[in-house]
Coordinates of C-alpha atoms and ligand atoms in Angstrom, one line a residue:
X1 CA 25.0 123.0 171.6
X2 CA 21.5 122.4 172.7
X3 CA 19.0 124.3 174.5
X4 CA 16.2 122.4 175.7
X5 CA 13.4 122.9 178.3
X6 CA 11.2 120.3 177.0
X7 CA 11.0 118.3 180.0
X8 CA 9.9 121.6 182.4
X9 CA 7.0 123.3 183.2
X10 CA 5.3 124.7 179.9
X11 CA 5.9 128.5 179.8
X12 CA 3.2 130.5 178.6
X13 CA 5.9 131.4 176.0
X14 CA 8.1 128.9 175.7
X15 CA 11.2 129.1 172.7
X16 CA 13.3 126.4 171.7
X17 CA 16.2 126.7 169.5
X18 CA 18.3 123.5 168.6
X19 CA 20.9 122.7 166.4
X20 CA 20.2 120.0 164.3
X21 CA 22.8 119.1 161.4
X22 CA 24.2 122.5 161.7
X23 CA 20.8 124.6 160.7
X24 CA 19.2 126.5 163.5
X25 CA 15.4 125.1 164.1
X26 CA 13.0 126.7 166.4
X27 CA 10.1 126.1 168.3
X28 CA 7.6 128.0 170.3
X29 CA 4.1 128.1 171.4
X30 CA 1.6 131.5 171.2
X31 CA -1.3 131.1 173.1
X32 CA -3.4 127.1 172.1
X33 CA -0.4 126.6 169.7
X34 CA 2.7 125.2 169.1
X35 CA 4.6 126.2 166.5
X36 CA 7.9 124.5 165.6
X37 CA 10.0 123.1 162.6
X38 CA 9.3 119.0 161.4
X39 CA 12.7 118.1 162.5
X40 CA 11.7 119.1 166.1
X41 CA 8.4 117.0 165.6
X42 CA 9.8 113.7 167.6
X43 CA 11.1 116.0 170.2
X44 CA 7.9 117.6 171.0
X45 CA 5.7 114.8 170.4
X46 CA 4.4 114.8 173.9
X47 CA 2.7 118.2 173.3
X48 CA 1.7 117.5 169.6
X49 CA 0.0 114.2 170.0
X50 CA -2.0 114.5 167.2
X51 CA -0.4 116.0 164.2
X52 CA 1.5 113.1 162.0
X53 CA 2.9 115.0 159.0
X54 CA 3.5 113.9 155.6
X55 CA 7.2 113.7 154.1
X56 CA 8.8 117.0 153.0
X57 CA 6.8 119.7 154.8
X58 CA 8.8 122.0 157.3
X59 CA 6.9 124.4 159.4
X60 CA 4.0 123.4 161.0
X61 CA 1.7 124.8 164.1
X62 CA -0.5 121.9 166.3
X63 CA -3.2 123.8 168.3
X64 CA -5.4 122.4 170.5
X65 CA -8.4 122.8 172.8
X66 CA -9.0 125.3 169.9
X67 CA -12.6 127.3 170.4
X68 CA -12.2 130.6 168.9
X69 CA -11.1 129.7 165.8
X70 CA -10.7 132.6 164.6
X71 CA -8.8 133.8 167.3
X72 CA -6.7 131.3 167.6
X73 CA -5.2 130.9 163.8
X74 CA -4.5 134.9 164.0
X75 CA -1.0 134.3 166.3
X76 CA -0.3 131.4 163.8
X77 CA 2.8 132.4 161.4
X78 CA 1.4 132.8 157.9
X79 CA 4.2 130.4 156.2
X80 CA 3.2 127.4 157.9
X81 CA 3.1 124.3 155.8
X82 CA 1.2 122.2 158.3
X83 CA -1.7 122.8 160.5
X84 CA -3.2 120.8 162.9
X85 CA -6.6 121.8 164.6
X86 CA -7.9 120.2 167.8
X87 CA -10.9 121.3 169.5
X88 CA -14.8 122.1 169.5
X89 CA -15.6 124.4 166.5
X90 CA -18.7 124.1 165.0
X91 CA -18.5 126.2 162.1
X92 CA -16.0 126.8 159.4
X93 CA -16.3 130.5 158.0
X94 CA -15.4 131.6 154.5
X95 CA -11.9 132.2 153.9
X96 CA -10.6 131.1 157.3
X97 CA -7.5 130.1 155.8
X98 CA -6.8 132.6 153.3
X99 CA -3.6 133.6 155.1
X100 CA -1.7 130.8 155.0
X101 CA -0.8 130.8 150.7
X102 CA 2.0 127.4 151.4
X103 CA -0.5 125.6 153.5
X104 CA 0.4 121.4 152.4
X105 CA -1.5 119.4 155.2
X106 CA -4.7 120.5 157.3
X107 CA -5.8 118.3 160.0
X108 CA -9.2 118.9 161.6
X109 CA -10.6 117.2 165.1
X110 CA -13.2 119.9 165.6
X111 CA -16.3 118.1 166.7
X112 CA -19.4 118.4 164.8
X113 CA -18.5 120.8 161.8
X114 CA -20.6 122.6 159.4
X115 CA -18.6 124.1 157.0
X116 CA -19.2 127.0 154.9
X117 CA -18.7 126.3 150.7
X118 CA -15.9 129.1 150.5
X119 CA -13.9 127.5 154.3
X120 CA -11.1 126.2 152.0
X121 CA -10.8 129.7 149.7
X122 CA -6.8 130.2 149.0
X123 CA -5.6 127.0 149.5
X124 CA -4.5 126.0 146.1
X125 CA -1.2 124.1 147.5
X126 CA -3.3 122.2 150.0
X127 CA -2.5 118.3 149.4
X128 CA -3.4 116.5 152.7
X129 CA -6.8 117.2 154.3
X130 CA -8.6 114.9 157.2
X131 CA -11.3 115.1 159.3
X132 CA -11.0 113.4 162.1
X133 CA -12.8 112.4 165.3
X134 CA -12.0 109.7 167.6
X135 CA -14.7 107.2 169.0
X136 CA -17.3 107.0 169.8
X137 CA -18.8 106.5 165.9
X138 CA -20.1 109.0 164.4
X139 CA -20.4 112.7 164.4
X140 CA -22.3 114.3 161.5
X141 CA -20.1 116.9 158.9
X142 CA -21.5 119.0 156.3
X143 CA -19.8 119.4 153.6
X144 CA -21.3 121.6 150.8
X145 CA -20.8 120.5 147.2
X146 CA -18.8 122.8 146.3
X147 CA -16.5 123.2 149.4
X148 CA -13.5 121.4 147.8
X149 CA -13.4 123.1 144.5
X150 CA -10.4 125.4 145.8
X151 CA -8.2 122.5 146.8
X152 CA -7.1 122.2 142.9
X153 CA -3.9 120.6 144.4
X154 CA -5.3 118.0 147.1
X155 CA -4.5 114.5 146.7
X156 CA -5.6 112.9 150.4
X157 CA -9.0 113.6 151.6
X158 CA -9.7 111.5 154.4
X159 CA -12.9 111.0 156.6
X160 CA -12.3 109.4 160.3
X161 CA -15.5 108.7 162.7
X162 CA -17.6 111.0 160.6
X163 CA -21.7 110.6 158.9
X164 CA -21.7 112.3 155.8
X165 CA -25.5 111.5 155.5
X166 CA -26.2 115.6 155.2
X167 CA -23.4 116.2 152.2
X168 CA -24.5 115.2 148.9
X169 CA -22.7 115.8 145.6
X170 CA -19.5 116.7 146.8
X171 CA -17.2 117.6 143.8
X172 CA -13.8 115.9 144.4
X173 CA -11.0 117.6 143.0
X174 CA -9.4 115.7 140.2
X175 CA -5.8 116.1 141.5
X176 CA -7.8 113.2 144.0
X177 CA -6.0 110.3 144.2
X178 CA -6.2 108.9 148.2
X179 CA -9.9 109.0 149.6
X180 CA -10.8 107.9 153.1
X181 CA -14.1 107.3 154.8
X182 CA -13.0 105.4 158.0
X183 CA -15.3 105.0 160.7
X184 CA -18.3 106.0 158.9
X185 CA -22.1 104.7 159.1
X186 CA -22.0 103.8 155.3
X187 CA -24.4 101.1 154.8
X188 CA -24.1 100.8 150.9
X189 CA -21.6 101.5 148.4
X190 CA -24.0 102.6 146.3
X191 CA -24.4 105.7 148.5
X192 CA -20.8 107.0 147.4
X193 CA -23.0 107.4 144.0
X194 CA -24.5 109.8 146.2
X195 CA -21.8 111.5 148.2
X196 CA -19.4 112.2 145.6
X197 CA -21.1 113.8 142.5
X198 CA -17.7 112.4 140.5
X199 CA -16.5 109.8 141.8
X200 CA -18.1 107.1 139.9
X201 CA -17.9 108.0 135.7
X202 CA -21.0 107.2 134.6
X203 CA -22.7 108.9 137.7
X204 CA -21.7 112.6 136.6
X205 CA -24.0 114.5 134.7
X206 CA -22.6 114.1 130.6
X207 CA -23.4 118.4 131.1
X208 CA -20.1 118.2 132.9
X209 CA -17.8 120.4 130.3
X210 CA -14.7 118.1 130.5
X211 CA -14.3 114.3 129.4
X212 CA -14.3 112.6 132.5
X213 CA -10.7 110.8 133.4
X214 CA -10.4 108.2 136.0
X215 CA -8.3 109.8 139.3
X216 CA -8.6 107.9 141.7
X217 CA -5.7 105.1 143.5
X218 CA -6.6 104.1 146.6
X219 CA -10.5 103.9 148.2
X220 CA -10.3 103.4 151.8
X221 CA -13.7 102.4 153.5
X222 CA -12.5 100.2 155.9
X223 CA -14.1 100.2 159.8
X224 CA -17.6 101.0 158.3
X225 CA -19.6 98.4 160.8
X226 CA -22.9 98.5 158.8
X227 CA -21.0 98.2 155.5
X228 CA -22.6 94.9 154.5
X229 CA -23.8 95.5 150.6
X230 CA -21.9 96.4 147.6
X231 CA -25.1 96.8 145.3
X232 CA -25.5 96.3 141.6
X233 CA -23.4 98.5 139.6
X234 CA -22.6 100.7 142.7
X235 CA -19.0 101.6 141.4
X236 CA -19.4 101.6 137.7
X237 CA -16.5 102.1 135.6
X238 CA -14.3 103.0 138.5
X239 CA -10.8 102.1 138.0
X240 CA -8.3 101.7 141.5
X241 CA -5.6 100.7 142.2
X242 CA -6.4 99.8 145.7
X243 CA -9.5 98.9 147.9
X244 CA -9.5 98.7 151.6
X245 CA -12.2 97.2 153.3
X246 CA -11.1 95.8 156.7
X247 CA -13.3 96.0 158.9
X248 CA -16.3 95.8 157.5
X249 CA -19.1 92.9 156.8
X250 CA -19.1 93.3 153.6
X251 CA -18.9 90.1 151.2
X252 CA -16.4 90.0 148.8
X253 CA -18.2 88.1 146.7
X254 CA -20.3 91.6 146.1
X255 CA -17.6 93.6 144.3
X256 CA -18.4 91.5 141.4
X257 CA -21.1 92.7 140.6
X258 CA -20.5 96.2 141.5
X259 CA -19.2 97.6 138.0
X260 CA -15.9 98.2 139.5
X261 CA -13.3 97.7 136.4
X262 CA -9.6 96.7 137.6
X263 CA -7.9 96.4 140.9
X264 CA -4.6 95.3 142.2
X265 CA -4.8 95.3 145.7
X266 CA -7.8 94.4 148.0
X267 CA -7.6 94.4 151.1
X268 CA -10.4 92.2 153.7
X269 CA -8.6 92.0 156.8
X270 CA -11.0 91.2 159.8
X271 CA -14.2 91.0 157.8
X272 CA -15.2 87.6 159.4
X273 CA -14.8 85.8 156.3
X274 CA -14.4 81.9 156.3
X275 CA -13.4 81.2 152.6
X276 CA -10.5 82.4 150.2
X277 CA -12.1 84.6 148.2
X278 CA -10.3 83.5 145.0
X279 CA -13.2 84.4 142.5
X280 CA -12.9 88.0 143.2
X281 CA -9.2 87.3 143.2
X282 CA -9.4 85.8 139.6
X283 CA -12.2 88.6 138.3
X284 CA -9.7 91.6 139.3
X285 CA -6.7 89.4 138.3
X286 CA -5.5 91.0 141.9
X287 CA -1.8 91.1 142.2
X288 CA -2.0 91.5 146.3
X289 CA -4.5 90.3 148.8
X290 CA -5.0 90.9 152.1
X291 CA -7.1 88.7 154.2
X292 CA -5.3 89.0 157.8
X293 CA -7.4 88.0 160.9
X294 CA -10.5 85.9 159.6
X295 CA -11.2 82.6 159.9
X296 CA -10.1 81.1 156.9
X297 CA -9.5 77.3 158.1
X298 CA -8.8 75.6 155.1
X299 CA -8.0 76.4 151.4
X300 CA -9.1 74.3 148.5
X301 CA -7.7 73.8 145.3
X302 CA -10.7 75.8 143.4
X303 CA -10.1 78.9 145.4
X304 CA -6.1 79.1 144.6
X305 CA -6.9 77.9 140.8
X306 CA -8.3 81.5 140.8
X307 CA -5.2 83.5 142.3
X308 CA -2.8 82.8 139.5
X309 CA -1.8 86.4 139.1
X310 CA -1.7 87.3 143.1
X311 CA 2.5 88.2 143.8
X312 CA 1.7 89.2 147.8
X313 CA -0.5 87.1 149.8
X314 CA -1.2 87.6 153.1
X315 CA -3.2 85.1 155.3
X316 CA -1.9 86.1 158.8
X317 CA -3.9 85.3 161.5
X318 CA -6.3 82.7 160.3
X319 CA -6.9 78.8 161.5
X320 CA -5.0 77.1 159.1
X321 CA -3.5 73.9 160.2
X322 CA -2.1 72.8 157.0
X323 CA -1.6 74.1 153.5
X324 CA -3.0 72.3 150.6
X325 CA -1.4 70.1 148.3
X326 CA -0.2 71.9 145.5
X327 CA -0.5 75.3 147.8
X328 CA 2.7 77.4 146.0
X329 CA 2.3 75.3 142.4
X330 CA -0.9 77.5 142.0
X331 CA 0.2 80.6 142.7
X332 CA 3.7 80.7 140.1
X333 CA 3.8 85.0 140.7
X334 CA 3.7 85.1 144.3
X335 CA 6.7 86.6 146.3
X336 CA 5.6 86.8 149.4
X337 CA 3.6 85.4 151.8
X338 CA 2.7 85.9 155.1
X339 CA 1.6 82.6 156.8
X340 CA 2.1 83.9 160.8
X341 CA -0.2 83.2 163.5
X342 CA -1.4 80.2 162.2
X343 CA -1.3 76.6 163.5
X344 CA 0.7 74.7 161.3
X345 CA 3.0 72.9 164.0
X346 CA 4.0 71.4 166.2
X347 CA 5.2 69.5 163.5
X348 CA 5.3 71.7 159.9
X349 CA 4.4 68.9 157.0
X350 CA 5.7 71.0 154.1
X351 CA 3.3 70.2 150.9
X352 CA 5.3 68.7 148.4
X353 CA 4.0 71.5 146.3
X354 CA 6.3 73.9 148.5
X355 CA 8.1 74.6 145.1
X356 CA 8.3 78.2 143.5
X357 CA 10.6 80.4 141.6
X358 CA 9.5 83.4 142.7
X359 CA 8.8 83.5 146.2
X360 CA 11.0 85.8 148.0
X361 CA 9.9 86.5 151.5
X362 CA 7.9 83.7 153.6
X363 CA 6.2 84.1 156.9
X364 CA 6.0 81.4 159.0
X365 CA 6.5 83.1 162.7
X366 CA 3.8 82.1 165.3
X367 CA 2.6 79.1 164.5
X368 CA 3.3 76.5 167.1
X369 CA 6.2 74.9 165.5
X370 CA 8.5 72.7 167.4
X371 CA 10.9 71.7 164.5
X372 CA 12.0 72.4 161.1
X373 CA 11.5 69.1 158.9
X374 CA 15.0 68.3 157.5
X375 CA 14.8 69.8 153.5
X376 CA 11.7 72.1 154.6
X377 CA 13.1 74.8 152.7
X378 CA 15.0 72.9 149.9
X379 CA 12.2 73.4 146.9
X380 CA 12.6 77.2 147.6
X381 CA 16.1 78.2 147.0
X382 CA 15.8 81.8 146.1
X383 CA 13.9 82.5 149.3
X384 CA 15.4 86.1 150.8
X385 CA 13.7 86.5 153.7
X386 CA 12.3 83.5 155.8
X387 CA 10.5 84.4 159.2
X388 CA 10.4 81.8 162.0
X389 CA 10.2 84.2 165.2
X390 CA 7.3 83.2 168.1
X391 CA 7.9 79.4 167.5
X392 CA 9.2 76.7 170.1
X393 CA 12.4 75.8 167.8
X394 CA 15.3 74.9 170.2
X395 CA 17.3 73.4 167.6
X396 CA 17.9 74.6 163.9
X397 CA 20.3 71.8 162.0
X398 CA 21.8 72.6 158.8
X399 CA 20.0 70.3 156.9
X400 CA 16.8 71.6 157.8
X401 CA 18.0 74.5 156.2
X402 CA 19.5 72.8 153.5
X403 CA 18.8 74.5 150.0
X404 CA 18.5 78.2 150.7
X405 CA 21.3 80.5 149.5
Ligands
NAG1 C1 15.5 115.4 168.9 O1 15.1 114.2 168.2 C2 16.1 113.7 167.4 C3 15.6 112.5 166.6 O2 14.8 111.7 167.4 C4 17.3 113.2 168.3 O3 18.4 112.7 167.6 C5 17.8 114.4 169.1 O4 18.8 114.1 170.0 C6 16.6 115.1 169.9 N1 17.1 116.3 170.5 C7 16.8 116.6 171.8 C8 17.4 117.9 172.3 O5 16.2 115.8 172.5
NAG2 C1 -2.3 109.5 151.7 O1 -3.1 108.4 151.4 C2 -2.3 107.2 151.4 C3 -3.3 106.1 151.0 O2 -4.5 106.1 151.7 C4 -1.7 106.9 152.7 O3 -0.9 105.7 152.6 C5 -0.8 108.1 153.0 O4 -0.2 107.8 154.3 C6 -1.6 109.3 153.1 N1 -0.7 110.5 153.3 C7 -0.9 111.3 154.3 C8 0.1 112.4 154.5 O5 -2.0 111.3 155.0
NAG3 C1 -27.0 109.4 159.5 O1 -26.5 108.1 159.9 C2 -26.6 107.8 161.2 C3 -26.0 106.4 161.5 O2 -26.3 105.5 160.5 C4 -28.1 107.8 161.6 O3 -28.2 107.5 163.0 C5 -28.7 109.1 161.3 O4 -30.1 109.1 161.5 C6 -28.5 109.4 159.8 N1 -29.0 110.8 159.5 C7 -29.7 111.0 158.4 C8 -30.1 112.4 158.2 O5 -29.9 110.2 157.5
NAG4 C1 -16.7 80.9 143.1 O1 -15.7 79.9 143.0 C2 -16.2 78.6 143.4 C3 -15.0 77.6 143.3 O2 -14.1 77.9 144.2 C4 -17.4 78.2 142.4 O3 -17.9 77.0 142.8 C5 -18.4 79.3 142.5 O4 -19.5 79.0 141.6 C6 -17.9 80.7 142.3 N1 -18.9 81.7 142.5 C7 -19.1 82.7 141.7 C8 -20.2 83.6 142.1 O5 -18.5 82.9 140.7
NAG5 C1 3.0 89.3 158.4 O1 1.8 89.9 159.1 C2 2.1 90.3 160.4 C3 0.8 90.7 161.0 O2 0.2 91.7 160.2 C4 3.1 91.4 160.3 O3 3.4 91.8 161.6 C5 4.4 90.9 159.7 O4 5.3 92.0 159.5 C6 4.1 90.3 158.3 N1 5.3 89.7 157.8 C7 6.0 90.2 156.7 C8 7.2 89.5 156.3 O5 5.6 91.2 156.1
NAG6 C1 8.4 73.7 173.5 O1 9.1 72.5 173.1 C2 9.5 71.7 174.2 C3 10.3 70.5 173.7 O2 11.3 70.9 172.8 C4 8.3 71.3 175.1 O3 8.8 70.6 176.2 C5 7.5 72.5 175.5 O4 6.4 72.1 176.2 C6 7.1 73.4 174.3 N1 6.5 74.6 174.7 C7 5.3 75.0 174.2 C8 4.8 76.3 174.7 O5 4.8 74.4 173.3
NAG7 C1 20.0 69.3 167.9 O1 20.2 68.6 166.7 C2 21.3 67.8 166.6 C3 21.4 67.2 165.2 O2 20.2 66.8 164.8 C4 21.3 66.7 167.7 O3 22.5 65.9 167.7 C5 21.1 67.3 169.1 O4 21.0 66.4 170.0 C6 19.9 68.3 169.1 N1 19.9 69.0 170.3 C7 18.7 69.1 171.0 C8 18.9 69.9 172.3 O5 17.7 68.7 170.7

């Protein structure tokens, strides 16, 4: 039923046909390529390292070590969905991807790029587009203003290990709504103002011939080392959904005054921060937060009075060794929390405060514990999901269970 030389030598021309589910899918290589369907993508993961696809797409080609660009993308089928481009190119032509009309997802690790304002010409299905370039931090990219005006369709545009400090005004699309800059020397978030002619309302010049409408979901700056200042008003009238900023030294307390308008998730994983930031929690009425891996050693009452509306909380990986009073009383949305890699044993002293209606799914794995107090759980009955994994428990009695259903 199958026909597989995976595991052999790599023939200059190697063809693959396998069965899968009854529907004949193919893969082969031309020359810097492999071409194959998505089905065969965990199959021939050892030769396409680098090409993660997005749900739905079919045919894709992965080409690496890629030099003559040019060259290269003519032996690539011109129905390909998903394209993946590894190597050292250091400019990007008009219209090199005119031929491929169905193109979804375009992945580029080409080194230092200049790109040419008319590169992405013809791709008007084009939803997934990265840059991307592995430490060290950072190469420089220029991206001309107008560069993305042909992506009318893209909704991920994502920056990894790249300066964009020679792009300025860069129209995003307005289909936009996932926008990356990972790994970047940003210092500011003012200088997104800068970067993205549209990105913040008020920024764009009032000659623009449309209203401007809020497009944006998700803002992804996390792993920008010298991102230490928000700045006065430096996201004005944005609206988001989400804002990643692990990674950086940024401090929270900064987005307040940054003009940004709503948000329901934040995330500050790894920022170095000592103290729940529950006013920015309480200004964005946040419904998750994320403040994994800092040192956050105790919690006081004023910080949780601010994160009444917060349903998701995660904490892992801070110093906590014991949870205030009335730790669960304050928060009356929250359904889950993630309280591993702590220190709350040996011995966990469960705040009489452990009561809630809502919580669903609770945490609790790595943190030194030695036994379960009998009743622990009793003031959480609708609990779904409780995690106790990496402890020292050699003996779990019923009673210390008692309560949950
Ligand atoms: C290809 O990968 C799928 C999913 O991992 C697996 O079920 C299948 O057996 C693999 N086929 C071959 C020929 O290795
Ligand atoms: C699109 O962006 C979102 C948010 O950043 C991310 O979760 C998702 O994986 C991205 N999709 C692709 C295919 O890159
Ligand atoms: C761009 O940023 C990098 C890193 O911060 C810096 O070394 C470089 O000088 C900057 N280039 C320009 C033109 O500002
Ligand atoms: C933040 O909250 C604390 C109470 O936890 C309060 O003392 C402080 O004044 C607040 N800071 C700002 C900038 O609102
Ligand atoms: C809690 O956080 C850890 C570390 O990020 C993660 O591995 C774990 O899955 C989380 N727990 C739950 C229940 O989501
Ligand atoms: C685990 O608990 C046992 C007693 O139940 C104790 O002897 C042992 O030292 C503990 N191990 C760790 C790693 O804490
Ligand atoms: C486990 O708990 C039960 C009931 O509390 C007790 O009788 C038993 O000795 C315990 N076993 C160990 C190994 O601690």
């Amino acid at each position: 039923m199958e026909r597989l030389l995976l595991s052999s030598y790599v023939l200059p021309l190697l063809l693959l046909d396998l069965m899968n589910g009854g529907l004949m899918s193919q893969a082969w290589t031309v020359p810097d390529c492999t071409i194959a369907d998505s089905s065969l993508l965990s199959n021939l993961s050892f030769y396409v390292p680098f090409c993660p696809l997005a749900p739905g797409l079919h045919t894709f080609a992965s080409c690496s070590n890629v030099k003559d660009l040019t060259q290269t993308l003519r032996a690539v089928p011109w129905d390909i969905q998903a394209l993946c481009l590894q190597g050292m190119v250091p400019i990007l032509p008009a219209k090199e991807f005119a031929r491929f009309p169905f193109l979804q997802l375009l992945r580029l690790q080409l080194g230092t790029l200049k790109i040419t304002s008319e590169a992405f010409q013809g791709l008007n299905q084009l939803q997934y587009l990265s840059f991307e370039h592995h430490a060290p931090c950072c190469l420089s990219l220029l991206l001309p203003p107008d560069a993305l005006e042909p992506l009318t369709f893209l909704s991920n545009l994502s920056f990894h290990g790249y300066c964009l400090n020679y792009s300025q005004n860069i129209q995003l699309p307005i289909s936009l709504r996932h926008l990356a800059l990972r790994h970047s020397c940003l210092r500011e978030l003012q200088e997104l103002q800068g970067l993205f002619s549209n990105l913040v309302p008020s920024f764009s010049p009032t000659a623009s011939p449309r209203p401007w409408s809020p497009f944006l979901e998700v803002l992804d700056l996390s792993s920008n080392l010298q991102l230490n200042q928000a700045g006065v008003r430096a996201l004005n009238g944005l609206q988001l959904h989400s804002l990643i900023l692990d990674g950086t030294p940024l401090n929270a307390l900064g987005l307040l005054g940054s003009g940004l308008l709503h948000l329901d998730f934040l995330s500050l994983m790894g920022t170095g921060m000592e103290k729940l930031p529950g006013n920015v929690s309480g200004y964005f009425e946040l419904r998750a937060l994320d403040v994994g891996r800092n040192g956050i050693q105790n919690i006081e009452d004023g910080d949780l009075s601010s994160c009444h509306s917060l349903e998701c909380l995660s904490l892992q990986a801070n110093s906590l060794k014991f949870l205030p009073i009335k730790f669960l009383n304050a928060l009356p949305q929250l359904q889950r929390l993630n309280l591993s890699m702590h220190k709350l044993g040996p011995a966990l002293v469960l705040p009489d405060g452990l009561v809630s209606t809502n919580l669903r799914v609770l945490d609790l794995s790595h943190n030194e514990l030695c036994v379960l107090p009998y009743g622990a759980f009793s003031f959480i009955p609708q609990l779904e999901e409780l995690w106790l994994s990496g402890n020292n428990i050699s003996n779990v009695s019923s009673e210390s269970l008692e309560g949950l259903k």
